mmCIF file of N, CA and C in Angstrom:
data_model
loop_
_atom_site.group_PDB
_atom_site.id
_atom_site.type_symbol
_atom_site.label_atom_id
_atom_site.label_comp_id
_atom_site.label_asym_id
_atom_site.label_seq_id
_atom_site.Cartn_x
_atom_site.Cartn_y
_atom_site.Cartn_z
ATOM 1 N N MET L 7 21.209 6.193 116.772
ATOM 2 C CA MET L 7 21.303 5.012 117.355
ATOM 3 C C MET L 7 20.747 3.968 116.150
ATOM 4 N N GLN L 8 19.581 4.027 116.379
ATOM 5 C CA GLN L 8 18.735 2.938 115.105
ATOM 6 C C GLN L 8 19.174 2.872 113.581
ATOM 7 N N GLN L 9 19.596 4.506 112.796
ATOM 8 C CA GLN L 9 20.665 4.746 111.447
ATOM 9 C C GLN L 9 21.936 3.767 112.263
ATOM 10 N N ASP L 10 22.279 3.597 113.259
ATOM 11 C CA ASP L 10 23.812 3.181 113.088
ATOM 12 C C ASP L 10 23.435 1.664 112.951
ATOM 13 N N THR L 11 22.933 1.193 113.393
ATOM 14 C CA THR L 11 22.638 -0.370 113.614
ATOM 15 C C THR L 11 21.878 -0.793 111.852
ATOM 16 N N ARG L 12 20.953 0.264 111.184
ATOM 17 C CA ARG L 12 20.860 -0.366 110.006
ATOM 18 C C ARG L 12 22.256 -0.014 109.061
ATOM 19 N N SER L 13 23.222 0.676 109.053
ATOM 20 C CA SER L 13 24.224 0.292 108.460
ATOM 21 C C SER L 13 24.923 -0.174 108.579
ATOM 22 N N LEU L 14 24.930 -0.377 109.857
ATOM 23 C CA LEU L 14 26.007 -1.853 109.804
ATOM 24 C C LEU L 14 24.942 -3.379 109.559
ATOM 25 N N ASP L 15 24.065 -3.053 109.735
ATOM 26 C CA ASP L 15 23.317 -4.530 109.044
ATOM 27 C C ASP L 15 23.765 -4.491 107.321
ATOM 28 N N ALA L 16 23.579 -3.076 106.950
ATOM 29 C CA ALA L 16 24.407 -3.631 105.673
ATOM 30 C C ALA L 16 25.257 -3.231 105.227
ATOM 31 N N MET L 17 26.011 -3.069 105.718
ATOM 32 C CA MET L 17 27.248 -3.207 105.954
ATOM 33 C C MET L 17 27.863 -5.235 105.897
ATOM 34 N N ALA L 18 26.749 -5.841 106.939
ATOM 35 C CA ALA L 18 27.125 -7.109 106.955
ATOM 36 C C ALA L 18 26.300 -8.024 105.564
ATOM 37 N N ASP L 19 25.346 -7.375 105.523
ATOM 38 C CA ASP L 19 24.374 -7.975 104.346
ATOM 39 C C ASP L 19 25.949 -8.254 103.126
ATOM 40 N N ALA L 20 25.980 -6.874 102.689
ATOM 41 C CA ALA L 20 27.062 -6.741 101.479
ATOM 42 C C ALA L 20 28.410 -7.603 101.976
ATOM 43 N N LEU L 21 28.836 -7.441 102.633
ATOM 44 C CA LEU L 21 30.046 -8.541 102.929
ATOM 45 C C LEU L 21 29.530 -9.988 103.013
ATOM 46 N N GLY L 22 28.223 -10.383 103.094
ATOM 47 C CA GLY L 22 27.929 -11.674 103.194
ATOM 48 C C GLY L 22 27.872 -12.193 101.311
ATOM 49 N N TRP L 23 27.335 -10.705 100.979
ATOM 50 C CA TRP L 23 26.836 -10.776 99.155
ATOM 51 C C TRP L 23 28.292 -11.184 99.042
ATOM 52 N N VAL L 24 29.477 -10.711 99.229
ATOM 53 C CA VAL L 24 30.890 -10.463 98.652
ATOM 54 C C VAL L 24 31.233 -12.124 98.580
ATOM 55 N N SER L 25 31.259 -12.303 100.380
ATOM 56 C CA SER L 25 31.730 -13.204 99.984
ATOM 57 C C SER L 25 31.322 -14.563 100.018
ATOM 58 N N ILE L 26 29.961 -14.859 99.162
ATOM 59 C CA ILE L 26 29.420 -15.352 98.427
ATOM 60 C C ILE L 26 30.006 -15.859 97.241
ATOM 61 N N GLY L 27 30.161 -14.453 96.553
ATOM 62 C CA GLY L 27 30.472 -14.222 95.250
ATOM 63 C C GLY L 27 31.862 -14.847 95.274
ATOM 64 N N LEU L 28 33.093 -14.477 96.091
ATOM 65 C CA LEU L 28 33.943 -15.104 96.085
ATOM 66 C C LEU L 28 34.257 -15.979 96.289
ATOM 67 N N GLY L 29 33.954 -16.699 96.997
ATOM 68 C CA GLY L 29 33.777 -18.416 97.622
ATOM 69 C C GLY L 29 33.292 -19.108 96.083
ATOM 70 N N ALA L 30 32.445 -18.556 95.373
ATOM 71 C CA ALA L 30 31.896 -19.306 94.508
ATOM 72 C C ALA L 30 33.148 -19.171 93.534
ATOM 73 N N LEU L 31 33.610 -17.931 93.165
ATOM 74 C CA LEU L 31 34.565 -17.607 92.159
ATOM 75 C C LEU L 31 35.737 -18.856 92.377
ATOM 76 N N GLN L 32 36.433 -18.562 93.840
ATOM 77 C CA GLN L 32 37.299 -19.683 94.028
ATOM 78 C C GLN L 32 36.829 -20.829 94.053
ATOM 79 N N MET L 33 35.936 -21.561 94.291
ATOM 80 C CA MET L 33 35.167 -23.324 94.127
ATOM 81 C C MET L 33 34.967 -23.147 92.302
ATOM 82 N N ALA L 34 34.610 -22.407 91.656
ATOM 83 C CA ALA L 34 34.485 -22.594 90.061
ATOM 84 C C ALA L 34 35.975 -21.871 89.341
ATOM 85 N N ALA L 35 36.855 -21.502 89.369
ATOM 86 C CA ALA L 35 37.776 -21.435 88.760
ATOM 87 C C ALA L 35 39.462 -21.086 89.732
ATOM 88 N N PRO L 36 39.327 -22.261 90.474
ATOM 89 C CA PRO L 36 40.374 -20.971 91.643
ATOM 90 C C PRO L 36 41.776 -21.602 91.046
ATOM 91 N N HIS L 37 42.106 -21.896 89.537
ATOM 92 C CA HIS L 37 43.324 -22.227 89.247
ATOM 93 C C HIS L 37 43.742 -20.413 88.512
ATOM 94 N N ALA L 38 42.569 -19.711 87.775
ATOM 95 C CA ALA L 38 42.188 -18.484 87.408
ATOM 96 C C ALA L 38 42.780 -17.290 88.937
ATOM 97 N N VAL L 39 42.131 -17.731 89.143
ATOM 98 C CA VAL L 39 42.135 -17.442 91.224
ATOM 99 C C VAL L 39 43.517 -17.613 91.291
ATOM 100 N N ALA L 40 44.297 -18.570 91.677
ATOM 101 C CA ALA L 40 45.403 -18.639 91.963
ATOM 102 C C ALA L 40 46.582 -18.029 91.008
ATOM 103 N N ARG L 41 46.453 -17.660 89.755
ATOM 104 C CA ARG L 41 46.978 -17.056 88.699
ATOM 105 C C ARG L 41 47.240 -15.559 89.161
ATOM 106 N N ARG L 42 46.266 -15.054 89.458
ATOM 107 C CA ARG L 42 45.746 -13.449 89.659
ATOM 108 C C ARG L 42 46.129 -13.578 91.019
ATOM 109 N N ILE L 43 46.514 -13.946 91.707
ATOM 110 C CA ILE L 43 47.047 -13.662 93.198
ATOM 111 C C ILE L 43 48.558 -14.123 93.636
ATOM 112 N N GLY L 44 49.014 -14.784 92.633
ATOM 113 C CA GLY L 44 50.575 -15.247 92.777
ATOM 114 C C GLY L 44 50.424 -16.554 93.502
ATOM 115 N N LEU L 45 49.858 -17.530 93.141
ATOM 116 C CA LEU L 45 49.571 -18.838 93.772
ATOM 117 C C LEU L 45 50.404 -19.686 92.404
ATOM 118 N N LYS L 46 50.996 -20.759 92.997
ATOM 119 C CA LYS L 46 50.783 -22.080 92.190
ATOM 120 C C LYS L 46 50.403 -23.253 92.750
ATOM 121 N N ASP L 47 49.821 -24.446 91.923
ATOM 122 C CA ASP L 47 49.576 -25.308 91.965
ATOM 123 C C ASP L 47 48.307 -25.490 93.362
ATOM 124 N N HIS L 48 48.109 -24.384 94.002
ATOM 125 C CA HIS L 48 47.129 -24.666 95.231
ATOM 126 C C HIS L 48 45.525 -24.661 94.785
ATOM 127 N N ASP L 49 45.173 -25.333 94.142
ATOM 128 C CA ASP L 49 43.444 -25.316 93.717
ATOM 129 C C ASP L 49 43.000 -25.899 94.511
ATOM 130 N N THR L 50 43.498 -26.746 94.881
ATOM 131 C CA THR L 50 42.291 -27.467 96.266
ATOM 132 C C THR L 50 42.424 -26.641 97.233
ATOM 133 N N MET L 51 43.536 -25.950 97.993
ATOM 134 C CA MET L 51 43.465 -24.917 98.833
ATOM 135 C C MET L 51 42.489 -23.879 98.636
ATOM 136 N N LEU L 52 42.648 -23.347 97.511
ATOM 137 C CA LEU L 52 41.575 -21.851 96.851
ATOM 138 C C LEU L 52 39.977 -22.586 97.531
ATOM 139 N N GLN L 53 39.891 -23.693 96.544
ATOM 140 C CA GLN L 53 38.613 -24.195 96.692
ATOM 141 C C GLN L 53 38.078 -24.613 98.380
ATOM 142 N N ALA L 54 38.624 -25.018 98.832
ATOM 143 C CA ALA L 54 38.432 -25.309 100.474
ATOM 144 C C ALA L 54 38.320 -23.884 101.356
ATOM 145 N N CYS L 55 39.029 -22.870 100.286
ATOM 146 C CA CYS L 55 38.828 -21.768 101.071
ATOM 147 C C CYS L 55 37.667 -20.676 100.727
ATOM 148 N N GLY L 56 37.088 -21.521 99.317
ATOM 149 C CA GLY L 56 35.731 -20.865 99.073
ATOM 150 C C GLY L 56 34.447 -21.310 99.458
ATOM 151 N N VAL L 57 34.676 -22.735 100.136
ATOM 152 C CA VAL L 57 33.802 -23.473 100.569
ATOM 153 C C VAL L 57 33.784 -22.422 101.961
ATOM 154 N N ARG L 58 34.523 -22.153 102.645
ATOM 155 C CA ARG L 58 34.616 -21.668 104.098
ATOM 156 C C ARG L 58 33.965 -20.037 104.206
ATOM 157 N N GLU L 59 34.464 -19.675 102.506
ATOM 158 C CA GLU L 59 34.041 -18.144 102.155
ATOM 159 C C GLU L 59 32.452 -18.347 102.188
ATOM 160 N N MET L 60 32.035 -18.926 101.118
ATOM 161 C CA MET L 60 30.558 -19.102 101.012
ATOM 162 C C MET L 60 29.625 -19.531 102.186
ATOM 163 N N VAL L 61 30.633 -20.357 103.276
ATOM 164 C CA VAL L 61 29.632 -20.816 104.393
ATOM 165 C C VAL L 61 29.256 -19.237 105.499
ATOM 166 N N THR L 62 30.694 -18.659 105.183
ATOM 167 C CA THR L 62 31.054 -17.495 106.194
ATOM 168 C C THR L 62 29.954 -16.459 105.454
ATOM 169 N N GLY L 63 29.483 -16.328 104.237
ATOM 170 C CA GLY L 63 28.750 -15.233 103.672
ATOM 171 C C GLY L 63 27.319 -16.185 103.902
ATOM 172 N N ILE L 64 26.778 -16.610 103.963
ATOM 173 C CA ILE L 64 25.621 -17.530 104.118
ATOM 174 C C ILE L 64 25.339 -17.512 105.763
ATOM 175 N N GLY L 65 26.301 -17.647 106.536
ATOM 176 C CA GLY L 65 25.760 -17.377 107.965
ATOM 177 C C GLY L 65 25.868 -15.982 108.568
ATOM 178 N N LEU L 66 26.499 -15.339 107.134
ATOM 179 C CA LEU L 66 26.214 -13.498 107.816
ATOM 180 C C LEU L 66 24.580 -13.159 107.473
ATOM 181 N N LEU L 67 24.323 -13.755 106.074
ATOM 182 C CA LEU L 67 22.833 -13.104 106.001
ATOM 183 C C LEU L 67 21.861 -13.722 106.415
ATOM 184 N N ALA L 68 22.288 -15.334 106.982
ATOM 185 C CA ALA L 68 20.815 -15.845 107.894
ATOM 186 C C ALA L 68 20.986 -15.926 109.191
ATOM 187 N N ALA L 69 21.997 -14.941 109.930
ATOM 188 C CA ALA L 69 22.122 -14.825 111.485
ATOM 189 C C ALA L 69 20.639 -13.713 111.823
ATOM 190 N N ASP L 70 20.825 -14.375 113.324
ATOM 191 C CA ASP L 70 20.130 -13.044 113.599
ATOM 192 C C ASP L 70 21.324 -12.147 114.298
ATOM 193 N N PRO L 71 20.627 -10.623 113.866
ATOM 194 C CA PRO L 71 21.597 -9.670 114.339
ATOM 195 C C PRO L 71 22.558 -9.935 115.698
ATOM 196 N N GLY L 72 22.347 -10.426 116.710
ATOM 197 C CA GLY L 72 22.863 -10.965 117.852
ATOM 198 C C GLY L 72 24.226 -11.706 117.800
ATOM 199 N N GLN L 73 23.545 -12.814 116.710
ATOM 200 C CA GLN L 73 24.721 -13.409 116.222
ATOM 201 C C GLN L 73 25.714 -13.261 114.852
ATOM 202 N N ARG L 74 25.542 -11.951 114.490
ATOM 203 C CA ARG L 74 26.261 -11.785 113.621
ATOM 204 C C ARG L 74 27.501 -11.520 113.548
ATOM 205 N N PRO L 75 28.045 -10.557 114.937
ATOM 206 C CA PRO L 75 29.574 -10.219 115.028
ATOM 207 C C PRO L 75 30.130 -11.800 115.366
ATOM 208 N N LEU L 76 29.304 -12.522 115.861
ATOM 209 C CA LEU L 76 30.602 -14.096 115.606
ATOM 210 C C LEU L 76 30.912 -14.478 114.008
ATOM 211 N N TRP L 77 29.515 -14.381 113.288
ATOM 212 C CA TRP L 77 29.993 -14.699 111.666
ATOM 213 C C TRP L 77 31.336 -13.746 111.272
ATOM 214 N N LEU L 78 31.153 -12.341 111.811
ATOM 215 C CA LEU L 78 32.187 -11.179 111.133
ATOM 216 C C LEU L 78 33.553 -11.576 112.043
ATOM 217 N N TRP L 79 33.443 -12.003 112.910
ATOM 218 C CA TRP L 79 34.555 -12.155 113.596
ATOM 219 C C TRP L 79 35.362 -13.894 112.836
ATOM 220 N N GLY L 80 34.510 -14.828 112.375
ATOM 221 C CA GLY L 80 34.783 -15.514 111.598
ATOM 222 C C GLY L 80 35.656 -15.579 110.355
ATOM 223 N N ARG L 81 34.846 -14.365 109.397
ATOM 224 C CA ARG L 81 35.095 -14.047 108.311
ATOM 225 C C ARG L 81 36.422 -13.515 109.043
ATOM 226 N N VAL L 82 36.956 -12.581 109.595
ATOM 227 C CA VAL L 82 38.033 -12.190 109.630
ATOM 228 C C VAL L 82 39.369 -12.998 110.285
ATOM 229 N N ALA L 83 38.984 -13.622 111.070
ATOM 230 C CA ALA L 83 39.828 -14.970 111.097
ATOM 231 C C ALA L 83 40.285 -16.134 109.789
ATOM 232 N N GLY L 84 39.415 -16.276 108.946
ATOM 233 C CA GLY L 84 39.431 -16.808 107.665
ATOM 234 C C GLY L 84 40.374 -16.046 106.722
ATOM 235 N N ASP L 85 40.362 -14.657 107.099
ATOM 236 C CA ASP L 85 40.816 -13.858 106.225
ATOM 237 C C ASP L 85 42.698 -13.427 106.513
ATOM 238 N N VAL L 86 42.885 -13.734 108.235
ATOM 239 C CA VAL L 86 43.915 -13.593 108.444
ATOM 240 C C VAL L 86 44.965 -14.985 108.054
ATOM 241 N N MET L 87 44.106 -16.213 107.708
ATOM 242 C CA MET L 87 44.744 -17.761 107.616
ATOM 243 C C MET L 87 45.288 -17.340 105.897
#
């Protein structure tokens, strides 16, 4: 059971770092990201999504273990958006 918890914590940490990296990319180069994913003229929206991504990533990394599921579901909700 303890191994499963450590594995889930490691995955949540990895997702947190990926969120921060993706968010930073969306904020720094929104036009390049938009072009890559097939959007046009949505730089401001991508920058806003980048902020959300970074906040979620920081939340995942900083949260107590009991609070991590809330941040994970927040990440899922953002991805659905």
